[in-house]
Short mmCIF file of C-alpha atoms and ligand atoms in Angstrom, two decimals:
data_model
loop_
_atom_site.label_atom_id
_atom_site.label_comp_id
_atom_site.label_asym_id
_atom_site.label_seq_id
_atom_site.Cartn_x
_atom_site.Cartn_y
_atom_site.Cartn_z
CA MET A 1494 78.68 15.51 -20.35
CA GLU A 1495 78.11 16.34 -16.70
CA GLN A 1496 79.73 13.93 -14.27
CA VAL A 1497 77.35 11.94 -12.07
CA GLN A 1498 78.33 12.34 -8.45
CA ASP A 1499 78.03 9.58 -5.88
CA PRO A 1500 75.02 9.91 -3.57
CA VAL A 1501 75.84 11.30 -0.14
CA ILE A 1502 74.01 10.08 2.93
CA ILE A 1503 74.39 12.14 6.07
CA ALA A 1504 73.40 10.35 9.28
CA GLY A 1505 72.31 13.04 11.74
CA ALA A 1506 70.38 16.25 11.00
CA GLY A 1507 72.18 18.41 13.54
CA GLN A 1508 74.63 21.29 13.39
CA ALA A 1509 77.30 19.32 11.51
CA GLY A 1510 74.98 17.46 9.14
CA ALA A 1511 73.19 20.66 8.16
CA GLN A 1512 76.43 22.51 7.52
CA LEU A 1513 77.73 19.66 5.38
CA ALA A 1514 74.62 19.58 3.18
CA GLN A 1515 74.85 23.33 2.76
CA SER A 1516 78.60 23.34 2.05
CA LEU A 1517 78.25 20.56 -0.52
CA ARG A 1518 75.68 22.53 -2.50
CA GLN A 1519 77.71 25.72 -2.12
CA GLY A 1520 80.71 23.84 -3.48
CA GLY A 1521 78.72 22.77 -6.55
CA PHE A 1522 77.93 19.19 -5.57
CA LYS A 1523 75.24 17.97 -7.96
CA GLY A 1524 74.57 14.48 -6.62
CA THR A 1525 71.84 13.31 -4.28
CA ILE A 1526 72.10 14.46 -0.66
CA THR A 1527 69.94 12.62 1.85
CA VAL A 1528 70.00 13.64 5.50
CA ILE A 1529 68.57 11.14 7.96
CA GLY A 1530 67.62 12.73 11.28
CA GLU A 1531 66.29 10.89 14.29
CA GLU A 1532 64.57 13.95 15.73
CA ALA A 1533 61.35 15.28 14.24
CA PHE A 1534 62.71 18.82 13.94
CA PRO A 1535 64.75 20.25 11.09
CA PRO A 1536 68.38 20.98 12.06
CA TYR A 1537 68.54 23.36 14.99
CA GLU A 1538 70.97 25.09 17.31
CA ARG A 1539 71.49 23.38 20.64
CA PRO A 1540 73.34 26.13 22.57
CA PRO A 1541 70.14 28.11 23.31
CA LEU A 1542 68.52 25.02 24.83
CA SER A 1543 70.22 25.60 28.19
CA LYS A 1544 70.07 29.37 27.76
CA ASP A 1545 67.34 31.37 25.97
CA TYR A 1546 65.08 28.44 25.11
CA LEU A 1547 64.94 27.18 28.68
CA ALA A 1548 64.47 30.79 29.80
CA GLY A 1549 61.47 31.12 27.45
CA LYS A 1550 63.12 33.93 25.49
CA ARG A 1551 63.13 32.03 22.18
CA ASP A 1552 60.66 29.63 20.68
CA ALA A 1553 61.51 26.40 18.85
CA ALA A 1554 61.06 27.83 15.35
CA ARG A 1555 63.75 30.40 16.12
CA LEU A 1556 66.23 27.63 16.90
CA PHE A 1557 66.07 26.18 13.40
CA LEU A 1558 69.28 26.76 11.47
CA ARG A 1559 67.34 27.26 8.23
CA LYS A 1560 63.72 27.49 7.20
CA PRO A 1561 62.43 24.12 5.90
CA GLU A 1562 62.16 25.53 2.34
CA PHE A 1563 65.92 26.24 2.35
CA TRP A 1564 66.56 22.50 2.19
CA ALA A 1565 63.92 21.83 -0.43
CA GLU A 1566 65.23 24.63 -2.65
CA ARG A 1567 68.68 23.05 -2.55
CA GLN A 1568 67.31 19.57 -3.18
CA VAL A 1569 68.49 18.27 0.13
CA ASP A 1570 66.26 15.34 1.02
CA MET A 1571 65.63 15.79 4.77
CA ARG A 1572 64.25 12.58 6.18
CA LEU A 1573 63.28 13.54 9.70
CA GLY A 1574 62.02 11.28 12.46
CA GLN A 1575 64.08 8.45 10.98
CA ARG A 1576 67.18 6.77 12.26
CA VAL A 1577 70.02 4.91 10.59
CA SER A 1578 69.98 1.60 12.41
CA ALA A 1579 72.56 -0.37 10.44
CA VAL A 1580 75.44 0.20 8.05
CA ASP A 1581 76.69 -2.33 5.53
CA ALA A 1582 80.11 -0.97 4.67
CA ALA A 1583 80.89 -3.67 2.09
CA ALA A 1584 77.63 -3.10 0.19
CA ARG A 1585 77.81 0.66 0.83
CA SER A 1586 74.29 0.95 2.13
CA VAL A 1587 72.46 2.02 5.25
CA THR A 1588 69.29 0.59 6.69
CA LEU A 1589 66.79 2.87 8.37
CA GLN A 1590 64.72 1.92 11.37
CA SER A 1591 61.76 1.66 8.99
CA GLY A 1592 63.56 -1.18 7.21
CA GLU A 1593 64.29 0.88 4.10
CA THR A 1594 67.78 0.41 2.62
CA LEU A 1595 69.58 3.25 0.85
CA PRO A 1596 72.83 3.00 -1.13
CA TYR A 1597 75.58 5.58 -0.72
CA GLY A 1598 78.76 6.68 -2.39
CA TRP A 1599 79.72 8.63 0.70
CA LEU A 1600 78.33 8.12 4.18
CA VAL A 1601 78.96 10.93 6.63
CA TRP A 1602 78.34 10.12 10.25
CA ALA A 1603 77.16 13.24 12.09
CA THR A 1604 75.10 11.77 14.88
CA GLY A 1605 76.36 13.76 17.87
CA GLY A 1606 75.88 12.15 21.25
CA ARG A 1607 73.24 11.32 23.82
CA PRO A 1608 73.32 12.39 27.45
CA ARG A 1609 75.10 10.03 29.79
CA GLN A 1610 72.36 8.74 32.07
CA LEU A 1611 72.57 8.16 35.78
CA SER A 1612 72.81 4.46 36.49
CA CYS A 1613 72.21 4.50 40.26
CA GLU A 1614 69.11 3.22 41.97
CA GLY A 1615 66.10 5.41 41.26
CA ALA A 1616 67.48 6.69 37.96
CA GLY A 1617 64.23 5.79 36.21
CA LEU A 1618 61.97 7.91 38.46
CA ALA A 1619 59.85 10.69 36.99
CA GLY A 1620 61.22 14.19 37.51
CA ILE A 1621 64.75 13.40 36.30
CA HIS A 1622 65.72 15.45 33.27
CA TYR A 1623 68.50 15.66 30.70
CA VAL A 1624 69.51 18.59 28.50
CA ARG A 1625 70.21 17.66 24.89
CA SER A 1626 67.19 18.26 22.70
CA ILE A 1627 64.14 20.47 22.25
CA ALA A 1628 62.06 17.55 23.54
CA ASP A 1629 64.19 17.35 26.72
CA ILE A 1630 63.65 21.02 27.50
CA ASP A 1631 59.95 20.88 26.67
CA ARG A 1632 59.60 17.98 29.10
CA MET A 1633 61.48 19.86 31.78
CA LYS A 1634 59.39 23.00 31.34
CA ALA A 1635 56.17 21.00 31.47
CA ASP A 1636 57.40 19.53 34.75
CA LEU A 1637 58.18 22.94 36.23
CA THR A 1638 54.88 24.70 36.34
CA GLU A 1639 54.90 25.38 40.10
CA PRO A 1640 57.08 28.10 41.58
CA GLY A 1641 59.75 27.60 44.23
CA ARG A 1642 60.73 24.04 43.34
CA ARG A 1643 63.80 22.39 44.88
CA ILE A 1644 66.01 21.54 41.94
CA VAL A 1645 69.18 19.47 42.16
CA ILE A 1646 71.58 19.71 39.26
CA VAL A 1647 73.96 16.79 38.90
CA GLY A 1648 77.17 17.93 37.21
CA GLY A 1649 79.00 21.25 37.44
CA GLY A 1650 79.97 21.47 33.77
CA TYR A 1651 78.77 24.09 31.31
CA ILE A 1652 75.36 22.58 30.70
CA GLY A 1653 74.57 22.05 34.38
CA LEU A 1654 75.71 25.56 35.24
CA GLU A 1655 73.81 27.23 32.42
CA ALA A 1656 70.66 25.39 33.43
CA ALA A 1657 71.31 26.35 37.07
CA ALA A 1658 71.53 30.03 36.11
CA VAL A 1659 68.24 30.00 34.20
CA LEU A 1660 66.35 27.94 36.79
CA ARG A 1661 67.63 30.11 39.62
CA SER A 1662 66.51 33.22 37.74
CA PHE A 1663 62.97 31.76 37.87
CA GLY A 1664 63.23 31.75 41.66
CA HIS A 1665 63.63 28.00 42.14
CA GLY A 1666 65.95 26.70 44.84
CA VAL A 1667 68.96 25.28 43.03
CA THR A 1668 71.75 23.02 44.28
CA VAL A 1669 74.63 22.00 42.01
CA LEU A 1670 76.43 18.74 42.80
CA GLU A 1671 79.90 18.20 41.43
CA MET A 1672 82.08 15.13 41.97
CA GLN A 1673 85.34 17.00 41.41
CA ASP A 1674 86.70 19.51 43.91
CA ARG A 1675 85.84 22.41 41.59
CA LEU A 1676 83.32 23.37 38.91
CA LEU A 1677 84.22 23.03 35.21
CA ALA A 1678 87.26 20.98 36.23
CA ARG A 1679 87.46 19.21 32.88
CA VAL A 1680 87.64 22.35 30.78
CA THR A 1681 89.21 25.24 32.63
CA SER A 1682 91.56 26.45 35.35
CA PRO A 1683 90.90 26.80 39.09
CA THR A 1684 90.82 30.59 38.56
CA VAL A 1685 87.80 30.38 36.25
CA SER A 1686 86.22 27.64 38.39
CA ARG A 1687 86.40 29.97 41.42
CA PHE A 1688 84.82 32.77 39.43
CA PHE A 1689 81.82 30.66 38.45
CA ARG A 1690 81.42 29.23 41.92
CA ASN A 1691 81.29 32.75 43.37
CA LEU A 1692 78.94 33.88 40.61
CA HIS A 1693 76.46 31.09 41.32
CA GLU A 1694 76.71 31.36 45.08
CA GLY A 1695 76.20 35.11 44.75
CA HIS A 1696 72.90 34.32 43.02
CA GLY A 1697 71.87 32.00 45.81
CA VAL A 1698 72.76 28.64 44.23
CA LYS A 1699 74.14 26.06 46.65
CA VAL A 1700 77.29 24.50 45.21
CA MET A 1701 78.41 21.16 46.67
CA LEU A 1702 81.83 20.02 45.49
CA SER A 1703 83.48 16.60 45.89
CA THR A 1704 79.97 15.21 46.16
CA GLY A 1705 78.67 12.21 44.26
CA VAL A 1706 75.18 10.80 43.85
CA THR A 1707 74.65 7.32 45.24
CA GLY A 1708 70.94 7.00 44.53
CA LEU A 1709 67.64 8.74 43.96
CA THR A 1710 64.69 8.29 46.25
CA GLY A 1711 61.07 8.71 45.30
CA VAL A 1712 57.45 8.47 46.26
CA ASP A 1713 54.81 7.08 43.90
CA GLY A 1714 57.33 6.81 41.09
CA ARG A 1715 58.48 10.42 41.31
CA VAL A 1716 61.82 11.67 42.59
CA THR A 1717 61.80 13.26 46.05
CA GLY A 1718 65.44 13.14 47.04
CA VAL A 1719 69.04 12.66 46.00
CA ALA A 1720 71.21 10.41 48.15
CA LEU A 1721 74.75 11.77 48.38
CA SER A 1722 78.15 10.19 48.81
CA ASP A 1723 78.44 11.68 52.33
CA GLY A 1724 75.43 9.61 53.40
CA SER A 1725 72.96 12.49 53.52
CA THR A 1726 69.89 12.96 51.30
CA LEU A 1727 68.92 16.24 49.63
CA PRO A 1728 65.21 16.81 49.11
CA ALA A 1729 64.43 17.35 45.42
CA ASP A 1730 61.31 18.08 43.39
CA LEU A 1731 63.26 17.90 40.14
CA VAL A 1732 66.69 16.65 39.12
CA VAL A 1733 68.63 17.89 36.09
CA VAL A 1734 71.53 15.74 34.95
CA GLY A 1735 74.43 17.16 32.96
CA VAL A 1736 77.26 14.65 33.19
CA GLY A 1737 78.44 14.50 29.61
CA ILE A 1738 77.48 12.66 26.45
CA ILE A 1739 78.09 9.29 24.87
CA PRO A 1740 78.82 9.52 21.13
CA ASN A 1741 76.19 7.83 18.95
CA VAL A 1742 78.36 5.35 17.07
CA GLU A 1743 76.74 1.93 17.56
CA PRO A 1744 75.69 1.21 13.93
CA LEU A 1745 79.17 2.12 12.69
CA ALA A 1746 80.90 0.13 15.42
CA ALA A 1747 78.69 -2.84 14.52
CA ALA A 1748 79.85 -2.42 10.91
CA GLY A 1749 83.42 -2.92 12.13
CA LEU A 1750 84.71 0.65 12.22
CA PRO A 1751 87.01 1.53 15.13
CA CYS A 1752 84.99 3.70 17.51
CA PRO A 1753 86.86 4.20 20.78
CA ASN A 1754 84.92 7.10 22.37
CA GLY A 1755 83.75 8.35 18.97
CA VAL A 1756 84.39 7.41 15.35
CA ALA A 1757 88.16 7.36 14.83
CA VAL A 1758 88.98 9.69 11.93
CA ASP A 1759 92.08 11.34 10.50
CA GLU A 1760 92.66 15.07 9.99
CA PHE A 1761 90.41 14.92 6.90
CA CYS A 1762 87.53 13.42 8.93
CA ARG A 1763 88.06 10.12 7.08
CA SER A 1764 87.33 6.94 8.99
CA SER A 1765 89.08 3.63 8.41
CA ASP A 1766 86.59 3.02 5.57
CA PRO A 1767 87.36 5.07 2.44
CA HIS A 1768 83.67 5.86 1.88
CA ILE A 1769 82.77 6.87 5.42
CA LEU A 1770 83.55 10.20 7.10
CA ALA A 1771 82.60 11.39 10.58
CA ILE A 1772 82.15 14.95 11.84
CA GLY A 1773 81.03 16.92 14.87
CA ASP A 1774 80.55 15.72 18.44
CA CYS A 1775 80.89 12.04 17.46
CA ALA A 1776 84.26 12.36 15.65
CA LEU A 1777 87.41 11.35 17.51
CA HIS A 1778 89.96 13.31 15.55
CA PRO A 1779 93.62 14.34 15.77
CA ASN A 1780 93.62 17.93 17.00
CA GLY A 1781 96.77 20.00 16.73
CA PHE A 1782 95.58 22.33 19.50
CA ALA A 1783 95.36 19.41 21.91
CA ASP A 1784 98.29 17.41 20.52
CA ALA A 1785 96.00 14.43 20.90
CA HIS A 1786 93.00 12.61 19.47
CA ILE A 1787 89.93 14.18 21.01
CA ARG A 1788 86.25 14.76 20.50
CA LEU A 1789 85.17 18.37 20.63
CA GLU A 1790 81.61 19.24 21.58
CA SER A 1791 81.18 22.68 20.08
CA VAL A 1792 79.42 24.49 17.29
CA GLN A 1793 82.76 25.62 15.89
CA ASN A 1794 83.98 22.04 15.57
CA ALA A 1795 80.73 20.82 14.00
CA ILE A 1796 80.79 23.58 11.38
CA ASP A 1797 84.49 23.43 10.57
CA GLN A 1798 84.60 19.64 10.32
CA ALA A 1799 81.55 19.72 8.05
CA LYS A 1800 83.48 22.01 5.73
CA VAL A 1801 86.46 19.64 5.82
CA ALA A 1802 84.20 16.71 4.90
CA ALA A 1803 82.58 18.71 2.09
CA ASP A 1804 86.00 19.43 0.62
CA VAL A 1805 86.94 15.75 0.76
CA ILE A 1806 83.75 14.80 -1.11
CA LEU A 1807 84.28 17.62 -3.61
CA GLY A 1808 87.75 16.22 -4.32
CA ASN A 1809 89.67 19.08 -2.77
CA PRO A 1810 90.77 17.74 0.62
CA LYS A 1811 92.24 20.12 3.20
CA PRO A 1812 93.11 19.05 6.73
CA TYR A 1813 91.20 20.20 9.79
CA THR A 1814 93.31 22.87 11.46
CA ALA A 1815 90.69 25.31 12.77
CA MET A 1816 91.23 26.93 16.15
CA PRO A 1817 88.72 25.63 18.68
CA TRP A 1818 86.45 28.22 20.28
CA PHE A 1819 83.49 28.09 22.59
CA TRP A 1820 81.19 30.25 24.68
CA SER A 1821 78.96 29.97 27.71
CA ASP A 1822 76.30 32.35 29.07
CA GLN A 1823 75.50 32.29 32.77
CA TYR A 1824 73.38 35.08 34.31
CA GLU A 1825 74.78 38.32 32.90
CA VAL A 1826 78.21 36.86 32.16
CA LYS A 1827 79.40 35.69 28.76
CA MET A 1828 82.57 33.66 28.74
CA GLN A 1829 84.31 33.10 25.42
CA THR A 1830 87.18 30.68 25.05
CA ALA A 1831 89.74 30.55 22.27
CA GLY A 1832 91.98 27.50 21.98
CA LEU A 1833 92.30 24.55 24.34
CA SER A 1834 94.04 24.93 27.68
CA ILE A 1835 94.93 21.21 27.89
CA GLY A 1836 98.57 20.79 28.96
CA HIS A 1837 99.18 24.42 29.97
CA ASP A 1838 102.06 25.06 32.35
CA GLN A 1839 101.44 28.74 33.10
CA VAL A 1840 98.33 30.79 33.86
CA VAL A 1841 98.27 34.56 33.47
CA VAL A 1842 95.34 36.66 34.66
CA ARG A 1843 94.72 39.68 32.48
CA GLY A 1844 92.94 42.26 34.60
CA THR A 1845 91.80 41.58 38.14
CA GLU A 1846 90.72 38.06 38.97
CA GLY A 1847 87.00 37.93 39.58
CA LYS A 1848 86.34 41.51 38.48
CA LEU A 1849 84.69 41.74 35.06
CA PRO A 1850 85.99 42.10 32.47
CA PHE A 1851 89.02 39.90 32.90
CA SER A 1852 90.68 37.11 30.95
CA VAL A 1853 92.71 34.09 31.88
CA ALA A 1854 95.51 33.14 29.51
CA TYR A 1855 97.11 29.71 29.28
CA LEU A 1856 100.68 29.20 28.12
CA LYS A 1857 102.60 26.07 27.32
CA GLN A 1858 106.37 26.43 27.12
CA GLY A 1859 105.96 30.18 26.72
CA LYS A 1860 103.42 29.91 23.90
CA LEU A 1861 99.85 31.15 24.21
CA ILE A 1862 97.53 28.17 23.72
CA ALA A 1863 94.21 29.43 25.07
CA LEU A 1864 92.33 32.31 26.65
CA ASP A 1865 89.13 32.35 28.69
CA CYS A 1866 87.62 35.80 28.24
CA LEU A 1867 85.05 36.77 30.85
CA GLY A 1868 82.93 39.67 29.73
CA SER A 1869 85.68 40.67 27.35
CA PRO A 1870 84.67 40.20 23.71
CA LYS A 1871 87.54 42.49 22.76
CA ASP A 1872 90.16 40.15 24.24
CA PHE A 1873 88.40 37.23 22.57
CA MET A 1874 88.51 38.86 19.14
CA GLN A 1875 92.08 40.04 19.53
CA CYS A 1876 93.55 36.83 20.95
CA ARG A 1877 92.39 34.59 18.15
CA ALA A 1878 95.36 35.23 15.88
CA LEU A 1879 97.76 34.79 18.80
CA VAL A 1880 96.22 31.49 19.82
CA THR A 1881 96.03 30.26 16.23
CA ALA A 1882 99.74 30.99 15.85
CA ARG A 1883 100.47 29.66 19.35
CA ALA A 1884 102.56 32.79 19.60
CA ALA A 1885 105.32 33.22 22.16
CA VAL A 1886 104.18 36.16 24.28
CA ASP A 1887 105.64 38.03 27.22
CA PRO A 1888 103.48 37.10 30.25
CA GLU A 1889 103.92 40.57 31.76
CA LYS A 1890 102.54 42.23 28.64
CA LEU A 1891 99.75 39.67 28.48
CA ALA A 1892 98.71 40.58 32.02
CA ASP A 1893 98.70 44.31 31.27
CA THR A 1894 95.21 45.38 30.18
CA GLY A 1895 96.71 48.66 28.98
CA ILE A 1896 98.30 46.70 26.14
CA ASP A 1897 95.98 45.52 23.38
CA LEU A 1898 96.37 41.83 22.56
CA LYS A 1899 96.50 42.59 18.85
CA SER A 1900 99.69 44.62 19.40
CA LEU A 1901 101.30 41.49 20.88
CA MET A 1902 100.77 39.71 17.59
CA ALA A 1903 103.08 42.08 15.78
CA ALA A 1904 105.74 41.48 18.45
CA ALA A 1905 105.24 37.71 18.35
CA ALA A 1906 104.86 37.20 14.59
CA PRO A 1907 107.33 34.65 13.33
CA ALA A 1908 109.92 35.93 10.88
CA PRO A 1909 108.76 35.49 7.26
CA ALA A 1910 110.15 32.44 5.51
CA PRO A 1911 113.16 33.25 3.34
CA ALA A 1912 112.40 33.61 -0.37
CA GLU A 1913 113.17 30.50 -2.40
C1 FAD B 2526 72.28 22.34 26.01
C2 FAD B 2526 73.48 22.51 25.13
C3 FAD B 2526 74.17 23.71 25.14
C4 FAD B 2526 75.28 23.88 24.33
N1 FAD B 2526 75.94 25.08 24.35
C5 FAD B 2526 76.99 25.29 23.50
C6 FAD B 2526 77.64 26.55 23.44
O1 FAD B 2526 77.30 27.49 24.18
N2 FAD B 2526 78.65 26.72 22.54
C7 FAD B 2526 79.04 25.71 21.72
O2 FAD B 2526 79.96 25.88 20.91
N3 FAD B 2526 78.45 24.48 21.77
C8 FAD B 2526 77.44 24.26 22.64
N4 FAD B 2526 76.82 23.04 22.68
C9 FAD B 2526 77.36 21.94 21.85
C10 FAD B 2526 76.85 21.99 20.43
O3 FAD B 2526 75.46 22.20 20.39
C11 FAD B 2526 77.22 20.66 19.78
O4 FAD B 2526 78.62 20.57 19.79
C12 FAD B 2526 76.69 20.56 18.36
O5 FAD B 2526 75.30 20.55 18.34
C13 FAD B 2526 77.24 19.30 17.70
O6 FAD B 2526 76.68 19.13 16.43
P1 FAD B 2526 76.54 17.67 15.81
O7 FAD B 2526 75.89 17.87 14.49
O8 FAD B 2526 77.81 16.95 15.93
O9 FAD B 2526 75.53 16.91 16.78
P2 FAD B 2526 74.02 17.23 17.07
O10 FAD B 2526 73.70 18.67 16.92
O11 FAD B 2526 73.73 16.59 18.39
O12 FAD B 2526 73.21 16.46 15.94
C14 FAD B 2526 73.22 15.06 15.81
C15 FAD B 2526 71.84 14.60 15.38
O13 FAD B 2526 71.93 13.24 14.96
C16 FAD B 2526 70.79 12.54 15.40
N5 FAD B 2526 71.10 11.10 15.40
C17 FAD B 2526 71.76 10.37 16.33
N6 FAD B 2526 71.88 9.08 15.95
C18 FAD B 2526 71.26 8.99 14.74
C19 FAD B 2526 71.06 7.92 13.82
N7 FAD B 2526 71.52 6.69 14.07
N8 FAD B 2526 70.39 8.20 12.69
C20 FAD B 2526 69.93 9.43 12.43
N9 FAD B 2526 70.09 10.48 13.25
C21 FAD B 2526 70.76 10.27 14.38
C22 FAD B 2526 70.56 13.13 16.76
O14 FAD B 2526 69.25 12.88 17.22
C23 FAD B 2526 70.82 14.61 16.49
O15 FAD B 2526 69.65 15.26 16.07
C24 FAD B 2526 75.71 22.83 23.49
C25 FAD B 2526 75.03 21.62 23.49
C26 FAD B 2526 73.91 21.45 24.30
C27 FAD B 2526 73.19 20.13 24.30
#
């Protein structure tokens, strides 16, 4: 007799939730899979939102991860435009915003995050935009029908900079405000920060560092200016805010699960409740590449953690050990990052700083922990094994572009374990 499998409820129809539903069916899961998604769209890719979708080079249907029939064919019940508003962990059930209650055997929390909003005076004015969803970008585009607008971008992280690149390419006047003394300060080295500052300034973007926003001014309910920490006010027709996300954890936190900056999970994506897992942007997990508990906001993490959760549900648990990787497109430049540079104590530039292609390598106690590859897909492909192994590499060889990174792997490979 075939075993009946516990129903799985996935909260969040995003990158991680979609991958989990797919991996469960691929792994032979026969039980009910219900995906509850707050947005009206089927699961879609977010990276193009600040790139090709904003640029008008892709339409919404081409963002969808799968055609709607893919889910129906696999008997994945996609309940879109619905939100999980409460979790009863003792009864093992969720309540939707509609009031409907659904029982689960496994609940997988894959709700991502929402943009951190400005809280200063004027934050509610029209003309202030965020960059998280198709709806956000559609709103922004609808608000940008006139040419030559003065756009102020708050936040010099990836999302702000990608949006800056696209909006500048449309001919708008763009100013990027960053509180820190360099761009991308949270995620990369001063070398890469300098590169992107020069890139944007070379395209005519004004970059203002060590500058905070103290308020937004407006006329007739619409933003007209951004008040800065130096006391001045920048005129603005439109403001784009990219200052990070807040993980969507409230229903789980209310159910008593520890959620300090994300749902606390172990290396199997298991929360403190044996029937609840969490994956993707909202999962605060132990990461061996960071030597810390972190949340990762990347497609790689969403997909790989979904696979870890699927294996747990399928009864074949394997810990999450995948190497983090990421990319960003700005103007004609693609940057690809392997690993996490957190805690590095040495930086090696491979090639000539600022001259494409070049890469920036990060070492910790002589071991390669990350590489930012600027216009160098070859370095990115070849460094992955080195970063995964956290291989000890000779910095001089690393800097020498005449030496392929893959040849360093052979030199750095640990000796095979002795036979038992
Ligand atoms: C503009 C932009 C550009 C990006 N660029 C890159 C990039 O270049 N490379 C890269 O690796 N990553 C990039 N990312 C990050 C990447 O898209 C995310 O890491 C990834 O989408 C995370 O997947 P997720 O499933 O955890 O969350 P999401 O994809 O955000 O999905 C979560 C879903 O859950 C829904 N939800 C929330 N609460 C509830 C609830 N209570 N009930 C039901 N549904 C709920 C949300 O509405 C959302 O649809 C980018 C992100 C953005 C926004």
